[in-house]
Amino acid sequence: MKFAIVQFPGSNCDHDAYHAARHVLGRQAEFVWHKDADLGGADAVVLPGGFSYGDYLRTGAIARFSPVMGAVREFADAGGPVIGICNGFQVLLEAGLLEGALLRNRRLKFLCRHVHVRVEQTDTPFSGAASAGQVLRLPIAHGEGSYHAAPETVDALEANRQVVFRYCEADGTVTDAGNPNGSLRAIAGVCNRRRNVVGLMPHPERACESALGSGDGRVVLESVVAAMTATGAA
Amino acid sequence: MTDQAAIDAHGLSADEYRRLVEILGREPTSTELGIFSVMWSEHCSYKSSRRHLRRLPTEGPRVLQGPGENAGAVDIGDGLAAVFKIESHNHPSFIEPYQGAATGVGGIIRDIFTMGARPIALLDSLRFGEIEDGRGGTRAETVRLVDGVVAGIAGYGNSIGIPTVGGEAAFEPGYAGNPLVNVFCLGVAKAGRLAKGVASGAGNPVYYVGARTGRDGIHGATMASAEFDEQSADNRPAVQVGDPFMEKLLLEACLEVMETDALVGIQDMGAAGLTCSTCEMAARGGTGIDIDVSRVPQRETGMTPYEIMLSESQERMLLVVRRGRGAEVERVFDKWDLHAVRIGEVTGGGLLRVRDRGRVVAEIPNRELADAAPLYDRPTRYPAYLDEAQRLDLSALDVPPDPTRTWLDLLAAPVIASKRWIYRQYDHMVRTNTVALPGLGAAVVRIKGTGRALAMSVDGNGRYAWLDPREGGRLAVAEAARNVACAGAEPIGATNCLNFGNPERPEIMWQFVEAVDGIAEACRALGIPITGGNVSLYNETDGQAIDPTPVLGVVGVLDDAARVLTRLFPEAGLDVVLLGDAAPVAAGADGLGGSEYLKRAHGLVRGRPAPVDFDRERALQRLVVDAARRGMVCSAHDCAEGGLAVALAECCIESGGVGARVDLPGPAGPDDGFGVVRTLFGESPSRIIVSAAPAGRDGLLALARDRGVPAAAIGRTGGGRVTVSVAGEVVADAALNTAERAWATGLARHFEPAAVRGSAP
Amino acid sequence: MRAGVFVTLKPSVFDPQGRTIVAALGSMGYGSVRDVRQGKYFELEIDAETPEAARALATEVADRLLANPVIESYRVEVDGEGPPAPPVEPGRRVRVD
Amino acid sequence: MRAGVFVTLKPSVFDPQGRTIVAALGSMGYGSVRDVRQGKYFELEIDAETPEAARALATEVADRLLANPVIESYRVEVDGEGPPAPPVEPGRRVRVD
Ligand SMILES: Nc1ncnc2c1ncn2[C@@H]1O[C@H](COP(=O)(O)OP(=O)(O)O)[C@@H](O)[C@H]1O
Ligand SMILES: [Mg+2]
C-alpha cells in the first residue's frame, strides 16, 4: 500500500501527510513533484494542505495547471482513491474533479482550531473504516473554507450522498454554532459521483496522534489502507 | 568635497564623516556615502548599545553559536541544535501594520534558515496602546493596528508553513504612538552543520538569489534609527510588501543546497541589503568581495548603484559557493523556479569593491566598514520621574469592597484575558509538532525522531521596567524561564529584544544600561546564556518614548515530550500545591508595585516591582522541572500579572469544568486593610501553582523541603466554582463559567469583523 | 497594450467582505452606501497588435485562470476600445463524471 | 446610483501576486502577457441624487476606508458619468491620539 503525496510550490502540509502515512500508519509514502507527470505506481494520492503558489490569485487556482494534475486526473478516472486536504481540496475544486468552490470564512479571518465533523457517508475509500454518524475532532486551519455551490448542485450532492463530512457540535448535531466558516449546509467535505475522489477542509493528518490533541483523523487514512488492502494492494 | 547637506541627509555626524574620510583616505563617492551611512546607522552598527551588550553572559556548555552570527544556537542533544533569535519590526509595523509585521516575520525566518536550520516555531511579542477607552468602549486606532499586525503575522507565517505557537500581547498608553512588534523564530539543525555568514576562499563565486531588487526601503535602516515624527509620513514609499511564497521557495532551496557541501557561506539581505551582507560576510572571512551591481536582478528600471546597494527588498539571499560547484547550486535553485545569479567573487584584498558594468563605483576596506563603526558611550542620567513613581502610599487608597469583582475585572484585563482572538488566526499546528497548544503556557514543540521537545516563552513587562529598569530586566528573564520550567522543560538558552527610546537622551540611556545589567545578572544567576538578540532604539513619537521594554525569549528542553505540563488542572480530586511563598510580606516584596491590580483598581502605575531572589527562583524552577520529570505533578502555572488569584483561575479556565477550592495563609503584610488584596493580587515572583495526585502530595512537599523551596498544599481541584479563602474565610468566589466568560471576552470583545485595510491584500 | 479584467462574485454568492464594509461604513456615518460588493481587478500588459487581439487574449486568460466560473463572473476592458462588454460567465470547467 | 472604486498598489510598490500570475501564465503558454498587477474592485450602491454627489461620496469612502494610503492609490468611476478621473493618492491616515 503506497501513498503518493503531491508537492506543489507552497505546499506546507506535505511533510505532515508523509509523517502520518509513513510513521504513524507505517505505510509506504513518496513525494511526487508537481512537475512530474506520473505518480510512481501509488495506490492512493494525497493532495496536501498549504498555500500552493502562495494562494495568490485564488486558492488552488494556479496549482491545478501543474503537469502532475494530468496524472492525478487519469488516476482518478481509473477509479484510484484521491484525497484533497484543505488546499488540496481547493485544488481539486479548481480542477473540476470535485464540485463547488470555497469562499472566505464568514468572519473573514484565518481560523485555526479543533472542530467537530460528522461522517455522513461511509462508502468512500476515505471514510469506510468509520461508522455512519461518527463524530471526529479535527483541526481546521484556513482562511477560505466556506463551501459554496449553486443550490441545484448542492441538492444533487445531497441526493447522491456526496456530502461525506459535515461540521457539527461535539454531540453530532448540526448547528450554526458548529459551523466554523459559514459553509453551505455545514459541508466540510464532499466526494465525486464515482466516490473515489474526496476533498475536505479539516486536517485528518494533523489528528493522528493523541500527543497532538486528537487521534480521530487516523480513521480517514486507515479507511483507504483498508480499502486498498481489500483490493490486494497490500 | 561632499556638501554638508548630503552628509546630514545621510545621518552622519561630523566625527563619523571625518572617520569615513580617514578610512578611505579620500572623499567618498555618493555610493560610498550611502554604504557608510547604512552600515554606521544605529540599526546596523549598534553604536550606542554594543559596549553594554558585552556584559551579557554568552557562554555555556550547550552554546554552539553565540552572538555575532545571524542567530544563536544551543545543543539540544541527539546531535541537534536549536537555532533561535528574536527581532523587532516596530517602526515598519506602525507605518503599515500588515506589511510591517509580515516582513518582520519574513526577516527573522531568514535569519534562522540562513544558519542551516529548518524553522519550526514562531512566537510574537506585541505591545500596543490601550485598547479600552476607559468608558467601557474600544479605541478604534488600537484595533486597527492590532488587526493589521496580527493579520500580517498570520499572512506570512501561515503561508510559509511555520506554526506561530505562542507569544504575548500587552496594552499600555506608552505604546500608543509606537507599537512594538517583536518576533521570535526557532529552527533545528544538525549540530555539526551550522551554516555561517562567511565569505572565504579568494576566487569563490558570489551568488545572488531570490526576489529581484527594487527601490524598496532605501534608507530603511537609517529610518529605523531615526526618531519618528510627522515627516516620517514621507518615508511611506519605504514600505515593503512581503512575499511569503517566494520565501517558502528560498527556504526549501537553501536548505537543499546546504545538504551539499558546495556552500561556503550564506547570509540574507536584511537591513542595508546587499551592502550589509557583502561587507559582513567578507569581514567575517577576513577577505574582500568584488561585485558588479549591473548583474543584480532588478525589478525597476534605471536603478543606480547607490539604490541597488541600499535597497531593502525582501526575500533575497547572498551565497558564497566553492569554485567549480556553481552549476550544482544553480540546478537546485532552478528546481524551485529560482535563479541564482553570479554577481561577483571573493577576493584576497579585504576590500568591498562595487562595480557598475565593470566601472568601480565604490571601494571600501570592509573590515573597517563592518567593525570600525564609531562606538558611543552615551551619557546616562537617573530619570527625574523615578523617585516619585516608585513611591506607593496605600493608605491613600480605598480597599476594594468586593475582591471577587476586582478578581473578575482582572481576568478581563486585555493583558490577562484570553489571546484566542490572536492565536486562532495563526496556524499553530502545521508541521504536527505542537504538543502544547497556544494559551496553555509556554509553547512546546516536539522534535520528531527524538523523544524530546522544546519549550519556548517570550516575556517582558514594560511597566515593571519603567518603574525599575534593572528589576524589569531581571523579572523578564525570571518569568520567561519560569514559563518554560512550568512546561517541564529545563531552560538552556535565551535571546533578547531591547526596545527603548532615544539613547541620545541620558535618562533613556540610563534605563537601557540598567535593564541590560538586570538581564545579565539574571542570566548569570540562572545559568542561562544569551545567544543573540536585537536592539531597537528611538522608539519615540513626537518626543514621547515608549516604556523601556526588554523582551526575553527563553528556550528549554524536555527530555521526554510525553511529560509536558500545561496550566490546566486535568481532573477533580487533585491536591493544589503552591510552590513558593504564599504570603510574601517583606517590605516592597508584596508585589503590588507596578501590578495589574494597581492599574485597574486604582488607575495607578506606581511603586517598585517585587525583586527576584535568584537562589529561590533557581531552586523553584529546578524543583518543578524535576517534579515534572518524575511525574509527580499533573499541571503547573506560574503567578504573573494578577497574582495568585488570577493564576488559580487560569488553572481552571478551559480545563473542561474542573474548578478548585483553596485556602491561603495570611492576610499578608502590615495590618493596613490591604492584606487580602496582597495575597490575592500581589505579583511577587517565584511562585508556581501545581496539581498533584493526593498519593504523591507528601513526596512533592518533601522534595520541595529538600530543595529549600517553601511549599504548601492549599486546596483541592473539583467542583464548578473557583473559591479562594484567606485564613479560613472565603474572600473570592465565582462560578467557573463566570470567570471563564470574563476571561474569554476581555480582549475579543474589542474586535469587529476584519476592517478592510487590516485584511490581506 | 493595456487590458483590465474585473472579476466579481456572482450576485447569487454571499459576499461577507462587502457586508462587513457596508456595516463599517454605516457606523462611520455613510448609511447612504446601501450595498458594497468586492471584486478583483487585474491590469494586464499584453503584447498585441490590435485592441481586438488584446481583448481576445485577455478574455481567454480571464476565462481559464483569473476567474472561477462557479462563483465569479468577469468583464474585460481594453484601452483604446469602445464601451465595456457586459459581464461574461466563464465556460464551465466542472466535469461531472 | 452605482459607483466603482478601483484600488491598485502604487506603481512603486512590489506586487508579488501579479508576479506569480505572470509566471503562471508564462508556463501556460501566455508569454505575451508581459505584466500583471492585481488590485481590488469595489461596486458601491449609493443613495444619491446626482452622479456628482455619488462620486463625491464614493471618493470620500475610498479615501477613508477602501484604500490603504500607505501602499495603494484608487480611482472612482460612476455610472452615467464622463471618462474616469485619474488615480488619486488617499489623504494621509489619521495618526494616533
Ligand atoms: N500574541 C500572541 N500570540 C500567540 N500566543 C499568545 C499571544 N499572546 C499570548 N499568547 C498565549 O497566551 C498565553 C498567555 O500569555 P501570557 O499571559 O503572556 O502568559 P504568561 O503570563 O504565563 O507569560 C500563552 O500561552 C501565550 O503563548
Ligand atoms: Mg506574561
JSON list of N, CA and C in Angstrom, two decimals, chain B residues 84-87 104-105 108-109 120-126 153 162-169 181-187 422-423 426 436 438-439 441-445 454-459 480 483-484 495 551-555:
[
{"chain": "B", "resi": 84, "resn": "PHE", "atom": "N", "xyz": [17.93, 29.98, 17.29]},
{"chain": "B", "resi": 84, "resn": "PHE", "atom": "CA", "xyz": [16.82, 30.90, 17.55]},
{"chain": "B", "resi": 84, "resn": "PHE", "atom": "C", "xyz": [17.28, 32.34, 17.72]},
{"chain": "B", "resi": 85, "resn": "LYS", "atom": "N", "xyz": [16.33, 33.24, 17.52]},
{"chain": "B", "resi": 85, "resn": "LYS", "atom": "CA", "xyz": [16.61, 34.67, 17.65]},
{"chain": "B", "resi": 85, "resn": "LYS", "atom": "C", "xyz": [15.28, 35.43, 17.69]},
{"chain": "B", "resi": 86, "resn": "ILE", "atom": "N", "xyz": [15.33, 36.62, 18.27]},
{"chain": "B", "resi": 86, "resn": "ILE", "atom": "CA", "xyz": [14.16, 37.48, 18.26]},
{"chain": "B", "resi": 86, "resn": "ILE", "atom": "C", "xyz": [14.52, 38.79, 17.56]},
{"chain": "B", "resi": 87, "resn": "GLU", "atom": "N", "xyz": [13.58, 39.33, 16.81]},
{"chain": "B", "resi": 87, "resn": "GLU", "atom": "CA", "xyz": [13.83, 40.56, 16.04]},
{"chain": "B", "resi": 87, "resn": "GLU", "atom": "C", "xyz": [12.65, 41.51, 16.19]},
{"chain": "B", "resi": 104, "resn": "GLY", "atom": "N", "xyz": [8.49, 41.58, 8.98]},
{"chain": "B", "resi": 104, "resn": "GLY", "atom": "CA", "xyz": [9.25, 41.26, 10.19]},
{"chain": "B", "resi": 104, "resn": "GLY", "atom": "C", "xyz": [9.36, 39.75, 10.37]},
{"chain": "B", "resi": 105, "resn": "VAL", "atom": "N", "xyz": [8.26, 39.05, 10.14]},
{"chain": "B", "resi": 105, "resn": "VAL", "atom": "CA", "xyz": [8.26, 37.60, 10.24]},
{"chain": "B", "resi": 105, "resn": "VAL", "atom": "C", "xyz": [9.21, 37.02, 9.18]},
{"chain": "B", "resi": 108, "resn": "ILE", "atom": "N", "xyz": [13.01, 37.43, 10.27]},
{"chain": "B", "resi": 108, "resn": "ILE", "atom": "CA", "xyz": [13.55, 36.57, 11.33]},
{"chain": "B", "resi": 108, "resn": "ILE", "atom": "C", "xyz": [13.62, 35.12, 10.84]},
{"chain": "B", "resi": 109, "resn": "ILE", "atom": "N", "xyz": [12.68, 34.73, 9.98]},
{"chain": "B", "resi": 109, "resn": "ILE", "atom": "CA", "xyz": [12.74, 33.36, 9.44]},
{"chain": "B", "resi": 109, "resn": "ILE", "atom": "C", "xyz": [14.01, 33.19, 8.60]},
{"chain": "B", "resi": 120, "resn": "ILE", "atom": "N", "xyz": [10.90, 25.83, 12.84]},
{"chain": "B", "resi": 120, "resn": "ILE", "atom": "CA", "xyz": [9.75, 25.02, 13.24]},
{"chain": "B", "resi": 120, "resn": "ILE", "atom": "C", "xyz": [8.79, 25.76, 14.17]},
{"chain": "B", "resi": 121, "resn": "ALA", "atom": "N", "xyz": [9.15, 26.96, 14.60]},
{"chain": "B", "resi": 121, "resn": "ALA", "atom": "CA", "xyz": [8.24, 27.67, 15.50]},
{"chain": "B", "resi": 121, "resn": "ALA", "atom": "C", "xyz": [8.47, 29.17, 15.46]},
{"chain": "B", "resi": 122, "resn": "LEU", "atom": "N", "xyz": [7.35, 29.91, 15.56]},
{"chain": "B", "resi": 122, "resn": "LEU", "atom": "CA", "xyz": [7.38, 31.37, 15.69]},
{"chain": "B", "resi": 122, "resn": "LEU", "atom": "C", "xyz": [6.63, 31.76, 16.96]},
{"chain": "B", "resi": 123, "resn": "LEU", "atom": "N", "xyz": [7.11, 32.80, 17.64]},
{"chain": "B", "resi": 123, "resn": "LEU", "atom": "CA", "xyz": [6.35, 33.42, 18.72]},
{"chain": "B", "resi": 123, "resn": "LEU", "atom": "C", "xyz": [6.35, 34.93, 18.49]},
{"chain": "B", "resi": 124, "resn": "ASP", "atom": "N", "xyz": [5.28, 35.58, 18.89]},
{"chain": "B", "resi": 124, "resn": "ASP", "atom": "CA", "xyz": [5.22, 37.03, 18.67]},
{"chain": "B", "resi": 124, "resn": "ASP", "atom": "C", "xyz": [4.97, 37.76, 19.99]},
{"chain": "B", "resi": 125, "resn": "SER", "atom": "N", "xyz": [5.76, 38.78, 20.21]},
{"chain": "B", "resi": 125, "resn": "SER", "atom": "CA", "xyz": [5.62, 39.61, 21.41]},
{"chain": "B", "resi": 125, "resn": "SER", "atom": "C", "xyz": [5.14, 40.98, 20.95]},
{"chain": "B", "resi": 126, "resn": "LEU", "atom": "N", "xyz": [3.89, 41.32, 21.34]},
{"chain": "B", "resi": 126, "resn": "LEU", "atom": "CA", "xyz": [3.24, 42.52, 20.80]},
{"chain": "B", "resi": 126, "resn": "LEU", "atom": "C", "xyz": [2.88, 43.51, 21.90]},
{"chain": "B", "resi": 153, "resn": "ILE", "atom": "N", "xyz": [1.20, 38.96, 10.57]},
{"chain": "B", "resi": 153, "resn": "ILE", "atom": "CA", "xyz": [1.96, 37.81, 11.08]},
{"chain": "B", "resi": 153, "resn": "ILE", "atom": "C", "xyz": [1.34, 36.52, 10.57]},
{"chain": "B", "resi": 162, "resn": "ILE", "atom": "N", "xyz": [5.12, 27.80, 8.87]},
{"chain": "B", "resi": 162, "resn": "ILE", "atom": "CA", "xyz": [5.82, 27.70, 10.15]},
{"chain": "B", "resi": 162, "resn": "ILE", "atom": "C", "xyz": [4.81, 28.11, 11.23]},
{"chain": "B", "resi": 163, "resn": "PRO", "atom": "N", "xyz": [4.54, 27.21, 12.19]},
{"chain": "B", "resi": 163, "resn": "PRO", "atom": "CA", "xyz": [3.47, 27.50, 13.14]},
{"chain": "B", "resi": 163, "resn": "PRO", "atom": "C", "xyz": [3.85, 28.63, 14.10]},
{"chain": "B", "resi": 164, "resn": "THR", "atom": "N", "xyz": [2.91, 29.53, 14.36]},
{"chain": "B", "resi": 164, "resn": "THR", "atom": "CA", "xyz": [3.08, 30.53, 15.40]},
{"chain": "B", "resi": 164, "resn": "THR", "atom": "C", "xyz": [2.43, 29.96, 16.65]},
{"chain": "B", "resi": 165, "resn": "VAL", "atom": "N", "xyz": [3.28, 29.53, 17.58]},
{"chain": "B", "resi": 165, "resn": "VAL", "atom": "CA", "xyz": [2.81, 28.68, 18.68]},
{"chain": "B", "resi": 165, "resn": "VAL", "atom": "C", "xyz": [2.66, 29.42, 20.00]},
{"chain": "B", "resi": 166, "resn": "GLY", "atom": "N", "xyz": [3.05, 30.67, 20.03]},
{"chain": "B", "resi": 166, "resn": "GLY", "atom": "CA", "xyz": [2.92, 31.39, 21.30]},
{"chain": "B", "resi": 166, "resn": "GLY", "atom": "C", "xyz": [3.32, 32.83, 21.15]},
{"chain": "B", "resi": 167, "resn": "GLY", "atom": "N", "xyz": [3.31, 33.54, 22.27]},
{"chain": "B", "resi": 167, "resn": "GLY", "atom": "CA", "xyz": [3.69, 34.93, 22.26]},
{"chain": "B", "resi": 167, "resn": "GLY", "atom": "C", "xyz": [3.12, 35.66, 23.46]},
{"chain": "B", "resi": 168, "resn": "GLU", "atom": "N", "xyz": [3.05, 36.94, 23.36]},
{"chain": "B", "resi": 168, "resn": "GLU", "atom": "CA", "xyz": [2.39, 37.74, 24.40]},
{"chain": "B", "resi": 168, "resn": "GLU", "atom": "C", "xyz": [1.85, 39.00, 23.76]},
{"chain": "B", "resi": 169, "resn": "ALA", "atom": "N", "xyz": [0.89, 39.61, 24.43]},
{"chain": "B", "resi": 169, "resn": "ALA", "atom": "CA", "xyz": [0.29, 40.84, 23.93]},
{"chain": "B", "resi": 169, "resn": "ALA", "atom": "C", "xyz": [-0.08, 41.73, 25.11]},
{"chain": "B", "resi": 181, "resn": "VAL", "atom": "N", "xyz": [6.45, 45.29, 17.81]},
{"chain": "B", "resi": 181, "resn": "VAL", "atom": "CA", "xyz": [6.22, 44.01, 17.17]},
{"chain": "B", "resi": 181, "resn": "VAL", "atom": "C", "xyz": [7.55, 43.27, 17.16]},
{"chain": "B", "resi": 182, "resn": "ASN", "atom": "N", "xyz": [7.72, 42.35, 18.10]},
{"chain": "B", "resi": 182, "resn": "ASN", "atom": "CA", "xyz": [8.94, 41.55, 18.19]},
{"chain": "B", "resi": 182, "resn": "ASN", "atom": "C", "xyz": [8.57, 40.12, 17.82]},
{"chain": "B", "resi": 183, "resn": "VAL", "atom": "N", "xyz": [9.33, 39.52, 16.94]},
{"chain": "B", "resi": 183, "resn": "VAL", "atom": "CA", "xyz": [9.03, 38.15, 16.52]},
{"chain": "B", "resi": 183, "resn": "VAL", "atom": "C", "xyz": [10.23, 37.25, 16.78]},
{"chain": "B", "resi": 184, "resn": "PHE", "atom": "N", "xyz": [9.94, 36.11, 17.39]},
{"chain": "B", "resi": 184, "resn": "PHE", "atom": "CA", "xyz": [10.94, 35.10, 17.74]},
{"chain": "B", "resi": 184, "resn": "PHE", "atom": "C", "xyz": [10.77, 33.92, 16.80]},
{"chain": "B", "resi": 185, "resn": "CYS", "atom": "N", "xyz": [11.88, 33.39, 16.31]},
{"chain": "B", "resi": 185, "resn": "CYS", "atom": "CA", "xyz": [11.80, 32.19, 15.48]},
{"chain": "B", "resi": 185, "resn": "CYS", "atom": "C", "xyz": [12.82, 31.17, 15.96]},
{"chain": "B", "resi": 186, "resn": "LEU", "atom": "N", "xyz": [12.44, 29.90, 15.95]},
{"chain": "B", "resi": 186, "resn": "LEU", "atom": "CA", "xyz": [13.34, 28.83, 16.33]},
{"chain": "B", "resi": 186, "resn": "LEU", "atom": "C", "xyz": [13.37, 27.77, 15.24]},
{"chain": "B", "resi": 187, "resn": "GLY", "atom": "N", "xyz": [14.58, 27.29, 14.97]},
{"chain": "B", "resi": 187, "resn": "GLY", "atom": "CA", "xyz": [14.74, 26.21, 14.00]},
{"chain": "B", "resi": 187, "resn": "GLY", "atom": "C", "xyz": [15.64, 25.13, 14.55]},
{"chain": "B", "resi": 422, "resn": "ILE", "atom": "N", "xyz": [-6.25, 36.31, 18.90]},
{"chain": "B", "resi": 422, "resn": "ILE", "atom": "CA", "xyz": [-4.98, 36.45, 18.17]},
{"chain": "B", "resi": 422, "resn": "ILE", "atom": "C", "xyz": [-4.52, 35.10, 17.64]},
{"chain": "B", "resi": 423, "resn": "TYR", "atom": "N", "xyz": [-4.32, 34.13, 18.54]},
{"chain": "B", "resi": 423, "resn": "TYR", "atom": "CA", "xyz": [-3.59, 32.94, 18.07]},
{"chain": "B", "resi": 423, "resn": "TYR", "atom": "C", "xyz": [-4.44, 32.00, 17.22]},
{"chain": "B", "resi": 426, "resn": "TYR", "atom": "N", "xyz": [-3.49, 32.33, 13.73]},
{"chain": "B", "resi": 426, "resn": "TYR", "atom": "CA", "xyz": [-2.20, 31.75, 13.37]},
{"chain": "B", "resi": 426, "resn": "TYR", "atom": "C", "xyz": [-2.37, 30.25, 13.21]},
{"chain": "B", "resi": 436, "resn": "ALA", "atom": "N", "xyz": [1.88, 21.44, 23.01]},
{"chain": "B", "resi": 436, "resn": "ALA", "atom": "CA", "xyz": [1.13, 22.29, 23.95]},
{"chain": "B", "resi": 436, "resn": "ALA", "atom": "C", "xyz": [0.57, 23.45, 23.14]},
{"chain": "B", "resi": 438, "resn": "PRO", "atom": "N", "xyz": [-1.28, 26.92, 21.95]},
{"chain": "B", "resi": 438, "resn": "PRO", "atom": "CA", "xyz": [-1.16, 28.28, 22.48]},
{"chain": "B", "resi": 438, "resn": "PRO", "atom": "C", "xyz": [-2.22, 28.53, 23.55]},
{"chain": "B", "resi": 439, "resn": "GLY", "atom": "N", "xyz": [-1.88, 29.37, 24.49]},
{"chain": "B", "resi": 439, "resn": "GLY", "atom": "CA", "xyz": [-2.84, 29.72, 25.52]},
{"chain": "B", "resi": 439, "resn": "GLY", "atom": "C", "xyz": [-2.73, 28.88, 26.76]},
{"chain": "B", "resi": 441, "resn": "GLY", "atom": "N", "xyz": [0.29, 28.11, 28.30]},
{"chain": "B", "resi": 441, "resn": "GLY", "atom": "CA", "xyz": [1.55, 28.32, 28.98]},
{"chain": "B", "resi": 441, "resn": "GLY", "atom": "C", "xyz": [2.65, 28.51, 27.96]},
{"chain": "B", "resi": 442, "resn": "ALA", "atom": "N", "xyz": [3.83, 28.00, 28.26]},
{"chain": "B", "resi": 442, "resn": "ALA", "atom": "CA", "xyz": [4.90, 28.10, 27.28]},
{"chain": "B", "resi": 442, "resn": "ALA", "atom": "C", "xyz": [4.50, 27.31, 26.03]},
{"chain": "B", "resi": 443, "resn": "ALA", "atom": "N", "xyz": [5.05, 27.67, 24.90]},
{"chain": "B", "resi": 443, "resn": "ALA", "atom": "CA", "xyz": [4.81, 26.91, 23.68]},
{"chain": "B", "resi": 443, "resn": "ALA", "atom": "C", "xyz": [5.74, 25.70, 23.69]},
{"chain": "B", "resi": 444, "resn": "VAL", "atom": "N", "xyz": [5.23, 24.54, 23.29]},
{"chain": "B", "resi": 444, "resn": "VAL", "atom": "CA", "xyz": [6.04, 23.33, 23.29]},
{"chain": "B", "resi": 444, "resn": "VAL", "atom": "C", "xyz": [5.90, 22.61, 21.95]},
{"chain": "B", "resi": 445, "resn": "VAL", "atom": "N", "xyz": [7.03, 22.39, 21.29]},
{"chain": "B", "resi": 445, "resn": "VAL", "atom": "CA", "xyz": [7.03, 21.61, 20.05]},
{"chain": "B", "resi": 445, "resn": "VAL", "atom": "C", "xyz": [7.95, 20.41, 20.21]},
{"chain": "B", "resi": 454, "resn": "LEU", "atom": "N", "xyz": [10.92, 20.96, 22.73]},
{"chain": "B", "resi": 454, "resn": "LEU", "atom": "CA", "xyz": [11.47, 22.25, 23.14]},
{"chain": "B", "resi": 454, "resn": "LEU", "atom": "C", "xyz": [10.33, 23.14, 23.62]},
{"chain": "B", "resi": 455, "resn": "ALA", "atom": "N", "xyz": [10.55, 23.82, 24.74]},
{"chain": "B", "resi": 455, "resn": "ALA", "atom": "CA", "xyz": [9.57, 24.78, 25.24]},
{"chain": "B", "resi": 455, "resn": "ALA", "atom": "C", "xyz": [10.13, 26.18, 25.05]},
{"chain": "B", "resi": 456, "resn": "MET", "atom": "N", "xyz": [9.26, 27.12, 24.71]},
{"chain": "B", "resi": 456, "resn": "MET", "atom": "CA", "xyz": [9.67, 28.50, 24.45]},
{"chain": "B", "resi": 456, "resn": "MET", "atom": "C", "xyz": [8.70, 29.48, 25.07]},
{"chain": "B", "resi": 457, "resn": "SER", "atom": "N", "xyz": [9.24, 30.57, 25.57]},
{"chain": "B", "resi": 457, "resn": "SER", "atom": "CA", "xyz": [8.38, 31.65, 26.06]},
{"chain": "B", "resi": 457, "resn": "SER", "atom": "C", "xyz": [9.03, 33.00, 25.78]},
{"chain": "B", "resi": 458, "resn": "VAL", "atom": "N", "xyz": [8.20, 33.95, 25.35]},
{"chain": "B", "resi": 458, "resn": "VAL", "atom": "CA", "xyz": [8.70, 35.33, 25.24]},
{"chain": "B", "resi": 458, "resn": "VAL", "atom": "C", "xyz": [7.97, 36.16, 26.29]},
{"chain": "B", "resi": 459, "resn": "ASP", "atom": "N", "xyz": [8.72, 36.95, 27.02]},
{"chain": "B", "resi": 459, "resn": "ASP", "atom": "CA", "xyz": [8.09, 37.67, 28.10]},
{"chain": "B", "resi": 459, "resn": "ASP", "atom": "C", "xyz": [8.82, 38.96, 28.43]},
{"chain": "B", "resi": 480, "resn": "ALA", "atom": "N", "xyz": [10.18, 34.49, 31.90]},
{"chain": "B", "resi": 480, "resn": "ALA", "atom": "CA", "xyz": [10.25, 33.69, 30.67]},
{"chain": "B", "resi": 480, "resn": "ALA", "atom": "C", "xyz": [10.80, 32.31, 30.99]},
{"chain": "B", "resi": 483, "resn": "ASN", "atom": "N", "xyz": [8.17, 30.30, 32.88]},
{"chain": "B", "resi": 483, "resn": "ASN", "atom": "CA", "xyz": [7.14, 29.77, 31.98]},
{"chain": "B", "resi": 483, "resn": "ASN", "atom": "C", "xyz": [7.60, 28.48, 31.34]},
{"chain": "B", "resi": 484, "resn": "VAL", "atom": "N", "xyz": [8.88, 28.48, 30.92]},
{"chain": "B", "resi": 484, "resn": "VAL", "atom": "CA", "xyz": [9.45, 27.29, 30.28]},
{"chain": "B", "resi": 484, "resn": "VAL", "atom": "C", "xyz": [9.52, 26.14, 31.28]},
{"chain": "B", "resi": 495, "resn": "THR", "atom": "N", "xyz": [17.37, 34.58, 24.15]},
{"chain": "B", "resi": 495, "resn": "THR", "atom": "CA", "xyz": [17.64, 35.68, 23.24]},
{"chain": "B", "resi": 495, "resn": "THR", "atom": "C", "xyz": [16.85, 36.87, 23.77]},
{"chain": "B", "resi": 551, "resn": "VAL", "atom": "N", "xyz": [12.45, 42.45, 26.17]},
{"chain": "B", "resi": 551, "resn": "VAL", "atom": "CA", "xyz": [11.67, 41.23, 25.97]},
{"chain": "B", "resi": 551, "resn": "VAL", "atom": "C", "xyz": [12.64, 40.06, 25.89]},
{"chain": "B", "resi": 552, "resn": "LEU", "atom": "N", "xyz": [12.38, 39.05, 26.71]},
{"chain": "B", "resi": 552, "resn": "LEU", "atom": "CA", "xyz": [13.24, 37.88, 26.72]},
{"chain": "B", "resi": 552, "resn": "LEU", "atom": "C", "xyz": [12.58, 36.71, 26.03]},
{"chain": "B", "resi": 553, "resn": "GLY", "atom": "N", "xyz": [13.36, 35.98, 25.27]},
{"chain": "B", "resi": 553, "resn": "GLY", "atom": "CA", "xyz": [12.87, 34.73, 24.69]},
{"chain": "B", "resi": 553, "resn": "GLY", "atom": "C", "xyz": [13.72, 33.62, 25.26]},
{"chain": "B", "resi": 554, "resn": "VAL", "atom": "N", "xyz": [13.11, 32.72, 26.00]},
{"chain": "B", "resi": 554, "resn": "VAL", "atom": "CA", "xyz": [13.87, 31.64, 26.64]},
{"chain": "B", "resi": 554, "resn": "VAL", "atom": "C", "xyz": [13.46, 30.30, 26.03]},
{"chain": "B", "resi": 555, "resn": "VAL", "atom": "N", "xyz": [14.45, 29.46, 25.78]},
{"chain": "B", "resi": 555, "resn": "VAL", "atom": "CA", "xyz": [14.24, 28.13, 25.20]},
{"chain": "B", "resi": 555, "resn": "VAL", "atom": "C", "xyz": [14.64, 27.08, 26.23]}
]
